[in-house]
C-alpha positions as semicolon CSV with decimal commas, in nm:
position;residue;x (nm);y (nm);z (nm)
1;M;0,626;-3,699;0,122
2;P;0,359;-3,351;0,156
3;S;0,358;-3,171;-0,185
4;L;0,106;-2,906;-0,262
5;S;-0,211;-2,921;-0,459
6;D;-0,168;-2,643;-0,666
7;L;0,181;-2,594;-0,864
8;G;0,089;-2,181;-0,902
9;Q;0,069;-2,103;-0,523
10;L;0,460;-2,226;-0,548
11;P;0,587;-1,864;-0,615
12;K;0,404;-1,680;-0,361
13;R;0,485;-1,977;-0,077
14;L;0,832;-1,893;-0,158
15;V;0,780;-1,552;-0,116
16;V;0,525;-1,548;0,152
17;G;0,530;-1,886;0,352
18;R;0,274;-2,063;0,544
19;P;-0,036;-1,807;0,589
20;V;-0,087;-1,781;0,946
21;R;-0,445;-1,855;1,163
22;S;-0,650;-1,570;1,222
23;D;-0,683;-1,734;1,632
24;R;-0,324;-1,635;1,596
25;A;-0,306;-1,256;1,544
26;G;-0,201;-1,172;1,957
27;E;0,124;-1,345;1,868
28;S;0,199;-1,104;1,595
29;L;0,161;-0,806;1,875
30;L;0,502;-0,623;1,913
31;P;0,719;-0,586;2,167
32;K;0,901;-0,162;2,186
33;R;1,246;-0,333;2,114
34;L;1,059;-0,430;1,756
35;A;0,837;-0,164;1,774
36;L;1,099;0,082;1,761
37;P;1,239;-0,022;1,398
38;I;0,980;-0,109;1,296
39;F;0,800;0,243;1,287
40;A;1,053;0,451;1,378
41;S;1,284;0,396;1,113
42;D;1,193;0,616;0,871
43;P;1,263;0,951;1,095
44;L;1,572;0,833;1,228
45;S;1,726;0,717;0,926
46;S;1,607;1,101;0,797
47;V;1,924;1,211;0,974
48;A;2,119;1,050;0,686
49;Y;1,969;1,344;0,469
50;A;1,837;1,634;0,653
51;T;2,175;1,816;0,728
52;Q;2,272;1,696;0,362
53;E;1,901;1,932;0,232
54;I;1,960;2,187;0,476
55;L;2,349;2,258;0,317
56;I;2,185;2,235;-0,092
57;V;1,981;2,546;-0,001
58;L;2,249;2,715;0,199
59;T;2,525;2,639;-0,076
60;L;2,291;2,792;-0,350
61;A;2,491;3,130;-0,223
62;G;2,822;2,934;-0,206
63;T;2,930;2,975;0,137
64;A;2,859;3,331;0,287
65;F;2,532;3,171;0,481
66;L;2,668;2,833;0,588
67;Y;2,671;3,010;0,920
68;L;2,341;2,979;0,926
69;A;2,290;2,604;0,953
70;P;2,353;2,510;1,288
71;W;2,010;2,808;1,412
72;L;1,814;2,604;1,169
73;A;1,905;2,270;1,296
74;A;1,864;2,397;1,618
75;M;1,427;2,515;1,495
76;V;1,438;2,150;1,359
77;V;1,510;1,961;1,666
78;V;1,241;2,222;1,881
79;L;0,969;2,108;1,594
80;L;1,116;1,746;1,660
81;V;1,044;1,797;2,005
82;T;0,765;1,895;2,017
83;V;0,597;1,716;1,799
84;V;0,713;1,430;1,930
85;L;0,523;1,524;2,328
86;S;0,160;1,614;2,066
87;Y;0,156;1,321;1,953
88;R;0,219;1,135;2,279
89;Q;-0,091;1,302;2,342
90;V;-0,254;1,164;2,009
91;V;-0,165;0,781;2,065
92;R;-0,303;0,832;2,471
93;A;-0,629;0,980;2,336
94;Y;-0,719;0,757;2,027
95;P;-0,518;0,427;2,056
96;S;-0,741;0,248;1,795
97;G;-0,472;0,307;1,527
98;G;-0,649;0,603;1,339
99;G;-0,375;0,868;1,388
100;D;-0,409;1,178;1,252
101;Y;-0,719;1,081;1,010
102;E;-0,954;0,931;1,343
103;V;-0,845;1,281;1,506
104;A;-0,984;1,447;1,217
105;M;-1,291;1,246;1,173
106;K;-1,411;1,286;1,516
107;N;-1,306;1,643;1,582
108;H;-1,318;1,852;1,225
109;G;-1,547;1,645;1,009
110;Q;-1,538;1,418;0,704
111;F;-1,371;1,685;0,477
112;A;-1,098;1,714;0,706
113;G;-1,073;1,390;0,759
114;L;-1,000;1,284;0,435
115;V;-0,802;1,563;0,407
116;V;-0,589;1,438;0,654
117;A;-0,554;1,076;0,493
118;S;-0,466;1,211;0,122
119;A;-0,189;1,435;0,274
120;L;-0,086;1,111;0,466
121;L;-0,144;0,848;0,205
122;T;0,048;1,050;-0,075
123;D;0,379;1,127;0,212
124;Y;0,359;0,714;0,254
125;V;0,439;0,681;-0,103
126;L;0,688;0,930;-0,113
127;T;0,893;0,836;0,227
128;V;0,942;0,463;-0,006
129;A;1,008;0,633;-0,279
130;V;1,342;0,910;-0,087
131;S;1,396;0,623;0,136
132;V;1,490;0,386;-0,137
133;S;1,642;0,660;-0,352
134;A;1,859;0,775;-0,046
135;G;1,970;0,424;0,040
136;T;2,072;0,384;-0,341
137;D;2,289;0,721;-0,307
138;N;2,499;0,546;-0,025
139;I;2,509;0,228;-0,193
140;I;2,652;0,446;-0,497
141;S;2,900;0,614;-0,257
142;A;3,035;0,290;-0,163
143;F;3,009;0,176;-0,509
144;P;3,045;0,457;-0,780
145;S;3,046;0,240;-1,060
146;L;2,681;0,151;-0,961
147;N;2,587;0,458;-1,042
148;E;2,438;0,405;-1,447
149;H;2,181;0,106;-1,240
150;R;2,027;0,360;-0,974
151;V;1,689;0,289;-1,108
152;L;1,729;-0,097;-1,166
153;I;1,880;-0,096;-0,793
154;A;1,575;0,086;-0,611
155;L;1,322;-0,094;-0,753
156;G;1,452;-0,440;-0,699
157;L;1,518;-0,258;-0,332
158;V;1,079;-0,237;-0,398
159;A;0,997;-0,541;-0,439
160;L;1,241;-0,664;-0,164
161;L;1,079;-0,466;0,090
162;S;0,762;-0,596;0,005
163;A;0,839;-0,978;-0,004
164;A;0,994;-0,900;0,357
165;N;0,693;-0,712;0,462
166;L;0,455;-0,947;0,328
167;R;0,566;-1,264;0,545
168;G;0,409;-1,089;0,829
169;V;0,444;-0,753;1,070
170;R;0,679;-0,936;1,337
171;E;0,899;-1,151;1,102
172;S;0,980;-0,802;0,904
173;G;1,047;-0,652;1,229
174;R;1,335;-0,920;1,321
175;A;1,470;-0,872;1,000
176;F;1,459;-0,491;1,005
177;A;1,604;-0,438;1,420
178;L;1,937;-0,514;1,303
179;P;2,008;-0,295;1,057
180;T;1,851;0,027;1,264
181;Y;2,006;-0,060;1,541
182;L;2,338;-0,108;1,407
183;F;2,268;0,230;1,222
184;I;2,205;0,439;1,591
185;S;2,547;0,292;1,723
186;G;2,783;0,345;1,367
187;I;2,638;0,730;1,381
188;L;2,686;0,793;1,741
189;V;3,050;0,606;1,775
190;M;3,102;0,838;1,444
191;M;2,967;1,108;1,667
192;V;3,167;1,036;1,931
193;T;3,504;0,968;1,755
194;G;3,487;1,312;1,528
195;L;3,462;1,551;1,785
196;I;3,737;1,359;1,997
197;R;3,980;1,374;1,714
198;Y;3,838;1,749;1,655
199;F;3,846;1,897;2,027
200;V;4,113;1,637;2,221
201;T;4,311;1,498;2,008
202;D;4,382;1,798;1,744
203;G;4,371;1,503;1,479
204;A;4,227;1,673;1,149
205;L;3,883;1,664;1,027
206;T;3,884;1,754;0,758
207;A;3,668;1,634;0,448
208;E;3,651;1,542;0,088
209;S;3,464;1,838;-0,035
210;S;3,592;2,160;0,192
211;A;3,899;2,206;-0,013
212;Y;3,651;2,298;-0,357
213;S;3,466;2,661;-0,319
214;V;3,083;2,682;-0,460
215;T;2,999;2,865;-0,764
216;P;2,675;3,088;-0,660
217;E;2,365;3,073;-0,842
218;P;2,265;3,365;-1,016
219;G;2,038;3,581;-0,775
220;Y;2,145;3,442;-0,460
221;T;2,525;3,624;-0,437
222;Q;2,340;4,007;-0,305
223;L;2,051;3,795;-0,044
224;A;1,923;4,056;0,183
225;G;1,583;4,198;0,429
226;L;1,300;3,949;0,346
227;A;1,537;3,771;0,037
228;L;1,758;3,620;0,336
229;V;1,435;3,536;0,554
230;F;1,304;3,371;0,280
231;F;1,600;3,195;0,150
232;A;1,644;3,044;0,512
233;L;1,315;2,960;0,554
234;R;1,354;2,722;0,260
235;A;1,664;2,577;0,402
236;F;1,484;2,554;0,731
237;A;1,126;2,355;0,511
238;S;1,419;2,108;0,399
239;G;1,526;2,013;0,693
240;C;1,197;1,936;0,830
241;T;1,253;1,622;0,658
242;A;1,361;1,483;0,979
243;L;0,999;1,492;1,097
244;T;0,890;1,245;0,870
245;G;0,740;0,941;0,976
246;V;0,681;1,009;1,360
247;E;0,293;1,020;1,291
248;A;0,370;0,612;1,193
249;I;0,385;0,520;1,562
250;A;0,015;0,656;1,629
251;N;-0,110;0,513;1,316
252;G;0,045;0,157;1,463
253;V;-0,103;0,151;1,829
254;P;-0,282;-0,148;1,772
255;A;0,054;-0,348;1,639
256;F;0,212;-0,309;1,955
257;R;0,214;-0,552;2,277
258;P;-0,028;-0,393;2,599
259;P;-0,074;-0,174;2,723
260;K;-0,040;-0,029;2,393
261;S;-0,125;0,313;2,443
262;R;0,198;0,390;2,716
263;N;0,440;0,108;2,473
264;A;0,399;0,355;2,163
265;A;0,394;0,675;2,365
266;T;0,717;0,523;2,519
267;T;0,891;0,473;2,176
268;L;0,824;0,803;2,048
269;A;0,977;0,913;2,292
270;L;1,281;0,701;2,242
271;M;1,274;0,794;1,904
272;G;1,265;1,164;1,935
273;G;1,552;1,158;2,163
274;I;1,801;0,944;1,971
275;A;1,658;1,109;1,605
276;A;1,735;1,441;1,794
277;T;2,069;1,383;1,927
278;M;2,214;1,216;1,581
279;F;2,050;1,551;1,409
280;V;2,245;1,779;1,603
281;G;2,574;1,515;1,624
282;V;2,547;1,546;1,221
283;T;2,474;1,850;1,149
284;A;2,782;1,923;1,385
285;L;3,064;1,747;1,248
286;A;3,000;1,866;0,867
287;L;3,039;2,197;0,937
288;L;3,327;2,149;1,170
289;A;3,459;1,886;0,888
290;G;3,424;2,182;0,612
291;I;3,145;1,970;0,395
292;K;2,998;2,113;0,093
293;Y;2,710;1,972;-0,102
294;V;2,553;2,134;-0,416
295;E;2,256;1,985;-0,597
296;H;2,476;2,000;-0,896
297;P;2,850;1,907;-0,877
298;C;2,930;2,107;-1,115
299;D;2,846;2,354;-0,917
300;L;3,195;2,278;-0,676
301;D;3,496;2,436;-0,820
302;G;3,808;2,145;-0,867
303;F;3,526;1,880;-0,874
304;A;3,665;1,599;-1,121
305;N;3,436;1,451;-1,349
306;C;3,115;1,626;-1,223
307;E;2,883;1,513;-1,494
308;T;2,957;1,146;-1,525
309;E;3,083;1,116;-1,098
310;P;2,799;1,113;-0,845
311;Q;2,863;1,324;-0,563
312;R;2,903;1,147;-0,189
313;T;2,658;1,198;0,032
314;V;2,738;1,381;0,385
315;I;2,667;1,112;0,566
316;A;3,027;0,927;0,359
317;Q;3,212;1,232;0,335
318;L;3,237;1,232;0,745
319;A;3,269;0,823;0,772
320;A;3,568;0,896;0,547
321;A;3,664;1,230;0,739
322;V;3,658;1,052;1,113
323;F;3,778;0,675;1,041
324;G;4,036;0,816;0,801
325;G;3,998;0,693;0,467
326;D;3,703;0,555;0,266
327;G;3,890;0,239;0,213
328;T;3,836;0,172;0,612
329;V;3,670;0,020;0,814
330;G;3,460;0,255;0,964
331;F;3,387;0,360;0,653
332;Y;3,231;0,065;0,532
333;F;3,012;0,033;0,791
334;I;2,857;0,380;0,837
335;Q;2,763;0,322;0,418
336;A;2,649;-0,018;0,488
337;A;2,461;0,037;0,731
338;T;2,314;0,422;0,673
339;A;2,186;0,235;0,318
340;L;2,030;-0,025;0,466
341;V;1,861;0,182;0,765
342;L;1,779;0,406;0,462
343;I;1,638;0,137;0,263
344;L;1,441;-0,004;0,538
345;A;1,326;0,363;0,661
346;A;1,112;0,297;0,391
347;N;0,880;-0,009;0,644
348;T;0,769;0,292;0,817
349;A;0,548;0,369;0,542
350;F;0,523;-0,025;0,490
351;N;0,356;-0,081;0,774
352;G;0,131;0,287;0,782
353;F;-0,016;0,287;0,433
354;P;-0,182;-0,045;0,471
355;L;-0,298;-0,002;0,801
356;L;-0,384;0,362;0,701
357;G;-0,576;0,201;0,392
358;S;-0,716;-0,043;0,615
359;V;-0,916;0,209;0,837
360;L;-1,001;0,387;0,511
361;A;-1,184;0,099;0,389
362;Q;-1,335;-0,009;0,680
363;D;-1,566;0,356;0,689
364;R;-1,593;0,282;0,289
365;F;-1,353;0,556;0,159
366;M;-1,148;0,332;-0,002
367;P;-1,213;-0,058;-0,203
368;R;-1,240;-0,320;0,026
369;Q;-0,950;-0,571;-0,027
370;L;-0,783;-0,298;0,123
371;H;-0,882;-0,408;0,422
372;T;-0,887;-0,766;0,427
373;R;-0,541;-0,974;0,571
374;G;-0,354;-1,166;0,385
375;D;-0,170;-1,499;0,491
376;K;0,035;-1,370;0,712
377;L;-0,219;-1,150;0,875
378;V;-0,078;-0,835;0,720
379;Y;-0,320;-0,598;0,463
380;S;-0,096;-0,759;0,196
381;N;-0,340;-0,567;-0,076
382;G;-0,240;-0,238;0,087
383;I;0,136;-0,339;0,060
384;L;0,104;-0,432;-0,315
385;V;-0,044;-0,085;-0,378
386;L;0,190;0,107;-0,252
387;A;0,521;-0,076;-0,350
388;G;0,339;0,014;-0,706
389;F;0,276;0,353;-0,714
390;A;0,655;0,387;-0,506
391;A;0,781;0,221;-0,821
392;L;0,616;0,464;-1,056
393;L;0,796;0,757;-0,859
394;I;1,108;0,611;-0,856
395;I;1,073;0,574;-1,258
396;A;0,982;0,896;-1,298
397;F;1,205;1,089;-1,146
398;E;1,517;0,865;-1,195
399;A;1,561;0,723;-0,823
400;D;1,700;1,093;-0,790
401;V;1,661;1,211;-0,412
402;S;1,687;1,551;-0,477
403;R;1,386;1,650;-0,723
404;L;1,179;1,353;-0,506
405;I;1,260;1,487;-0,177
406;Q;1,095;1,841;-0,304
407;L;0,801;1,699;-0,321
408;Y;0,818;1,496;0,024
409;I;0,666;1,635;0,388
410;I;0,373;1,881;0,244
411;G;0,172;1,598;0,359
412;V;0,296;1,491;0,683
413;F;0,271;1,859;0,775
414;T;-0,070;1,903;0,673
415;S;-0,122;1,570;0,869
416;F;0,050;1,726;1,157
417;S;-0,136;2,045;1,164
418;I;-0,491;1,929;1,131
419;G;-0,449;1,650;1,348
420;Q;-0,297;1,907;1,614
421;W;-0,623;2,115;1,603
422;G;-0,774;1,797;1,616
423;M;-0,651;1,740;1,945
424;V;-0,729;2,095;2,099
425;R;-1,076;2,057;2,010
426;H;-1,080;1,662;2,167
427;W;-0,932;1,779;2,480
428;N;-1,213;2,121;2,554
429;R;-1,436;1,842;2,466
430;E;-1,310;1,635;2,763
431;M;-1,267;1,892;2,969
432;R;-1,668;2,016;3,012
433;S;-1,747;1,657;3,108
434;A;-1,402;1,619;3,348
435;A;-1,544;1,645;3,733
436;D;-1,180;1,557;3,850
437;A;-1,010;1,888;3,909
438;G;-0,657;1,685;3,865
439;A;-0,792;1,509;3,553
440;R;-0,824;1,861;3,418
441;R;-0,511;1,979;3,501
442;R;-0,387;1,694;3,314
443;M;-0,612;1,768;2,988
444;R;-0,522;2,135;3,016
445;R;-0,162;2,028;2,999
446;S;-0,201;1,804;2,721
447;Q;-0,421;2,090;2,496
448;V;-0,132;2,336;2,576
449;I;0,090;2,122;2,393
450;N;-0,093;2,050;2,142
451;T;-0,165;2,401;2,097
452;V;0,220;2,497;2,067
453;G;0,229;2,180;1,817
454;G;-0,042;2,325;1,614
455;T;0,096;2,652;1,575
456;L;0,452;2,557;1,464
457;T;0,333;2,262;1,260
458;T;0,108;2,482;1,119
459;A;0,355;2,764;1,073
460;V;0,554;2,530;0,913
461;L;0,325;2,426;0,655
462;A;0,267;2,782;0,545
463;I;0,702;2,781;0,503
464;I;0,711;2,433;0,297
465;V;0,389;2,545;0,039
466;V;0,569;2,857;0,029
467;T;0,930;2,765;-0,040
468;K;0,912;2,436;-0,204
469;F;0,550;2,490;-0,457
470;T;0,784;2,609;-0,785
471;H;1,030;2,371;-0,692
472;G;0,771;2,073;-0,761
473;A;0,531;2,055;-0,489
474;W;0,308;2,170;-0,667
475;L;0,208;1,748;-0,782
476;V;0,167;1,696;-0,402
477;L;-0,095;1,959;-0,408
478;L;-0,246;1,856;-0,728
479;A;-0,214;1,466;-0,622
480;M;-0,364;1,537;-0,249
481;P;-0,746;1,628;-0,386
482;V;-0,721;1,437;-0,634
483;L;-0,686;1,159;-0,408
484;F;-0,946;1,314;-0,214
485;A;-1,222;1,304;-0,494
486;L;-1,159;0,960;-0,544
487;M;-1,216;0,877;-0,194
488;K;-1,540;1,098;-0,222
489;A;-1,672;0,860;-0,516
490;I;-1,548;0,575;-0,357
491;N;-1,783;0,604;-0,058
492;R;-2,036;0,773;-0,250
493;H;-2,041;0,427;-0,465
494;Y;-2,058;0,229;-0,155
495;R;-2,349;0,397;0,016
496;H;-2,566;0,436;-0,283
497;V;-2,518;0,026;-0,308
498;S;-2,587;-0,005;0,054
499;D;-2,926;0,226;-0,007
500;Q;-2,997;-0,019;-0,372
501;L;-2,970;-0,389;-0,113
502;R;-3,107;-0,282;0,161
503;P;-3,413;-0,517;0,289
504;D;-3,819;-0,402;0,113
505;T;-4,094;-0,599;0,099
506;D;-4,022;-0,629;-0,258
507;A;-3,721;-0,865;-0,207
508;R;-3,939;-1,060;0,033
509;T;-4,194;-1,108;-0,216
510;L;-4,213;-1,502;-0,408
511;P;-4,212;-1,537;-0,752
512;S;-4,555;-1,662;-0,950
513;R;-4,355;-1,924;-1,148
514;V;-4,005;-2,067;-1,221
515;H;-3,954;-2,104;-1,540
516;A;-3,677;-2,330;-1,619
517;V;-3,445;-2,266;-1,932
518;V;-3,133;-2,554;-2,037
519;L;-2,935;-2,469;-2,278
520;V;-2,889;-2,728;-2,583
521;S;-2,562;-2,788;-2,790
522;K;-2,550;-3,104;-2,813
523;V;-2,710;-3,445;-2,733
524;H;-2,379;-3,528;-2,517
525;K;-2,376;-3,571;-2,115
526;P;-2,366;-3,214;-2,039
527;T;-2,693;-3,169;-2,190
528;L;-2,886;-3,484;-2,038
529;R;-2,683;-3,394;-1,653
530;A;-2,862;-3,058;-1,664
531;L;-3,182;-3,176;-1,783
532;A;-3,204;-3,391;-1,524
533;F;-3,070;-3,127;-1,275
534;A;-3,392;-2,909;-1,415
535;R;-3,632;-3,167;-1,394
536;A;-3,559;-3,241;-1,044
537;T;-3,609;-2,861;-0,924
538;R;-3,946;-2,892;-1,028
539;P;-4,021;-2,543;-1,197
540;D;-4,294;-2,473;-1,372
541;A;-4,201;-2,423;-1,733
542;L;-3,933;-2,650;-1,850
543;T;-3,767;-2,540;-2,208
544;A;-3,475;-2,664;-2,364
545;L;-3,330;-2,406;-2,627
546;T;-3,092;-2,426;-2,895
547;V;-2,991;-2,170;-3,136
548;N;-3,003;-2,258;-3,529
549;V;-2,652;-2,100;-3,644
550;D;-2,621;-2,420;-3,864
551;D;-2,916;-2,545;-4,013
552;A;-2,767;-2,939;-4,066
553;E;-2,580;-2,906;-3,694
554;T;-2,980;-2,845;-3,610
555;R;-3,148;-3,152;-3,783
556;A;-2,916;-3,342;-3,694
557;L;-2,982;-3,240;-3,272
558;R;-3,329;-3,265;-3,374
559;A;-3,249;-3,619;-3,482
560;D;-3,068;-3,717;-3,178
561;W;-3,348;-3,579;-2,977
562;E;-3,608;-3,763;-3,132
563;R;-3,325;-4,127;-3,077
564;Y;-3,277;-4,088;-2,711
565;D;-3,661;-3,955;-2,688
566;I;-3,599;-3,686;-2,420
567;P;-3,902;-3,625;-2,226
568;V;-3,901;-3,202;-2,292
569;P;-3,959;-3,016;-2,619
570;L;-3,707;-2,930;-2,785
571;T;-3,697;-2,525;-2,864
572;V;-3,516;-2,411;-3,165
573;L;-3,446;-2,018;-3,207
574;E;-3,347;-1,893;-3,547
575;S;-3,041;-1,647;-3,590
576;P;-2,946;-1,535;-3,936
577;Y;-2,642;-1,397;-3,840
578;R;-2,483;-1,739;-3,626
579;E;-2,537;-1,495;-3,317
580;I;-2,589;-1,727;-2,980
581;T;-2,613;-1,496;-2,719
582;R;-2,853;-1,260;-2,861
583;P;-3,173;-1,479;-2,916
584;V;-3,116;-1,672;-2,595
585;L;-3,097;-1,294;-2,461
586;D;-3,433;-1,232;-2,667
587;F;-3,641;-1,562;-2,554
588;V;-3,555;-1,442;-2,187
589;K;-3,609;-1,129;-2,217
590;G;-3,975;-1,222;-2,369
591;I;-4,067;-1,455;-2,083
592;R;-4,020;-1,189;-1,786
593;R;-4,170;-0,925;-2,038
594;D;-4,467;-1,149;-2,058
595;S;-4,503;-1,243;-1,662
596;P;-4,251;-1,040;-1,443
597;R;-4,335;-1,192;-1,178
598;E;-4,137;-1,486;-1,269
599;L;-3,814;-1,643;-1,221
600;V;-3,632;-1,798;-1,452
601;V;-3,392;-1,985;-1,420
602;V;-3,104;-2,086;-1,651
603;F;-2,902;-2,390;-1,644
604;V;-2,606;-2,403;-1,854
605;P;-2,373;-2,717;-1,916
606;Q;-1,999;-2,664;-1,884
607;Y;-1,722;-2,857;-1,910
608;V;-1,460;-2,884;-1,636
609;V;-1,127;-2,918;-1,755
610;G;-0,788;-2,984;-1,575
611;H;-0,528;-2,750;-1,773
612;W;-0,527;-2,327;-1,838
613;W;-0,466;-2,363;-2,220
614;E;-0,775;-2,616;-2,251
615;N;-1,022;-2,351;-2,087
616;I;-0,916;-2,161;-2,439
617;L;-1,024;-2,467;-2,636
618;H;-1,368;-2,519;-2,430
619;N;-1,657;-2,271;-2,296
620;Q;-1,609;-1,958;-2,471
621;S;-1,994;-1,908;-2,543
622;A;-2,087;-2,065;-2,205
623;L;-1,894;-1,728;-2,050
624;R;-2,018;-1,486;-2,301
625;L;-2,358;-1,621;-2,149
626;R;-2,341;-1,556;-1,856
627;A;-2,198;-1,255;-1,854
628;R;-2,473;-1,173;-2,088
629;L;-2,746;-1,295;-1,872
630;Q;-2,625;-1,148;-1,524
631;F;-2,726;-0,803;-1,587
632;Q;-3,119;-0,914;-1,658
633;P;-3,306;-0,871;-1,339
634;G;-3,518;-1,203;-1,232
635;V;-3,332;-1,425;-1,433
636;M;-3,041;-1,695;-1,193
637;I;-2,776;-1,859;-1,359
638;T;-2,640;-2,175;-1,299
639;T;-2,378;-2,378;-1,368
640;V;-2,402;-2,709;-1,451
641;P;-2,008;-2,892;-1,472
642;W;-1,896;-3,172;-1,615
643;Q;-1,574;-3,323;-1,525
644;L;-1,375;-3,369;-1,821
645;E;-1,088;-3,653;-1,779
646;S;-0,832;-3,371;-1,755
647;S;-0,988;-3,241;-1,413
648;I;-0,957;-3,602;-1,319
649;G;-0,601;-3,770;-1,172
650;H;-0,452;-4,065;-1,306
651;D;-0,421;-4,213;-1,010
652;D;-0,852;-4,188;-0,879
653;D;-0,977;-4,503;-0,778
654;G;-1,327;-4,357;-0,780
655;D;-1,367;-4,317;-0,421
656;G;-1,237;-3,979;-0,370
657;R;-0,875;-4,168;-0,228
658;R;-0,614;-3,986;-0,432
659;G;-0,315;-4,099;-0,392
660;G;-0,139;-3,737;-0,493
661;P;-0,246;-3,430;-0,695
662;A;-0,396;-3,373;-1,003
663;P;-0,479;-3,109;-1,190
664;G;-0,765;-2,958;-1,144
665;D;-0,789;-3,068;-0,765
666;L;-0,823;-2,661;-0,620
667;R;-1,091;-2,571;-0,925
668;R;-1,278;-2,938;-0,763
669;G;-1,193;-2,827;-0,420
670;F;-1,096;-3,140;-0,279
671;T;-0,990;-3,108;0,124
672;D;-0,648;-3,211;0,274
673;D;-0,810;-3,533;0,381
674;Q;-0,871;-3,652;0,039
675;V;-0,560;-3,561;-0,110
676;D;-0,225;-3,582;0,022
677;V;-0,118;-3,209;0,002
678;T;0,084;-2,941;0,225
679;P;-0,165;-2,853;0,487
680;Y;-0,219;-2,467;0,290
681;G;-0,097;-2,598;-0,074
């Protein structure tokens, strides 16, 4: 029966599954029905908290300014439609998947491109933290007793999402599609049912918080003039969380089936229409049901146990009001679907972050490891990096949505703004070279759309920065320059390395002589093999080298050397302080100093063992020597392995055929036809 050749691979196979061949990459491309839940789950799910965030700000002044909510919601919808239309131009003009980063790099230059990249990377991390924390909130709204385990639940959900994405885009798409569509259908049914109850059947549509009065925060009771405008703009900025994730489709165009640009543009339009409809419906129902939602539960007069009992989310209160209570099937369906889609909304970032990281790595602004595909043809390292930083945020902010949301959307609106103005420059350049009048008209229309989009998103960015700066947004404005500087430093390092590795005449010059040095500790099989290999290379000079750290052992070594009549002189280095590494380094440096064009080849005998704990008992001196020798110019290190019995299976019959896996198979490089293992073991 097939088995794994290396048990250390078993946990990875359980999580990730079998590897996928590189030539099957085309099979992982997504149809629109899977691309929508994968790339648009974030903006679709934001209706679960965008209305809530508007209400949190407006209720700082009690209930006096709740009349502003419909107007603010309308402004958010206008902005959403404008941004969707703008990104439809982006996916058509730049289908390679770079999104705003590529637009900025090609139209504004490196500085703007790295600003966009740092903004998007920050926003993707926050998307995971906010979405998972919001999903945890909805779980707790259904089961309040879980409140004390909030952080652990959120961390577990991040781990689950990471594992699902490590299994591949297509597999995660199948897993995430159903919850997203259940959420959409559930919200739409709740909207229709609620509106029918309110306007047609005259049924009660009363939220549990409608009877509470709100204690206004000091300083918000007598707002007027500019103060009122600033207050309304702050609420509007909070509601703009409904736009997060719109850019992910532009970054994920390569994952769509052909025709990629058209399918991505269609998915964008579907996402925008559905998200706007649900956002308007939820906001309208929340106002009709009289929902009050505050930052601190104890600001609700009449809310019992406000110090310990969590406040129910807007969606939870709406579901209870529409479906007749918190014990109904409809209530639990909405809560389950909302919690699931909020958790899965983080999947937008799990697709966007690795793709952007791969593009940045290819451009040498991020470590090359982020450009490497894993077993399932996904950028596994990017997924793990994103999960790690999101987990740190969740721990630092205790999975509190109200605190995390203050850091949100600055990054995404930074990329929106720079990207849209980049598109304006793109169309200017294209129109100069377009000869067809019809093509020029289409370009002019696209330019107008991007100009409107750039104007609105820039204005919103200014509003967000001003209104949220003192509420935590300064952390993002600090993180973005740090990321920017890090990417510049990485790029500088890669360019410096590339300059040093560029071929020149010196690199082609043959060494004048080859001096082989064989390190000797005892006269045994590994030493004799190393000497034989060194002699087989026919060097110009051959030195057998040992270090005297114990006089008795050195005398015994000399005696064995003569007894076995080894035809190579033994050179003994004195070491009064019992060091081994330093005398060998000095000897090698001396050879190079006397003859700079001479190549020194150091042969290091090494035991090959089959168990991890045996490595602790052997090879430590060899490891230290190799670590130091690799920094010496003109020196090659040749490891001469000697396989101990533990590295050879007990059932090895001596001809290379084996009946099963054994310790050391992976280390020795046995292939699938030599070892009875699964193809990917």
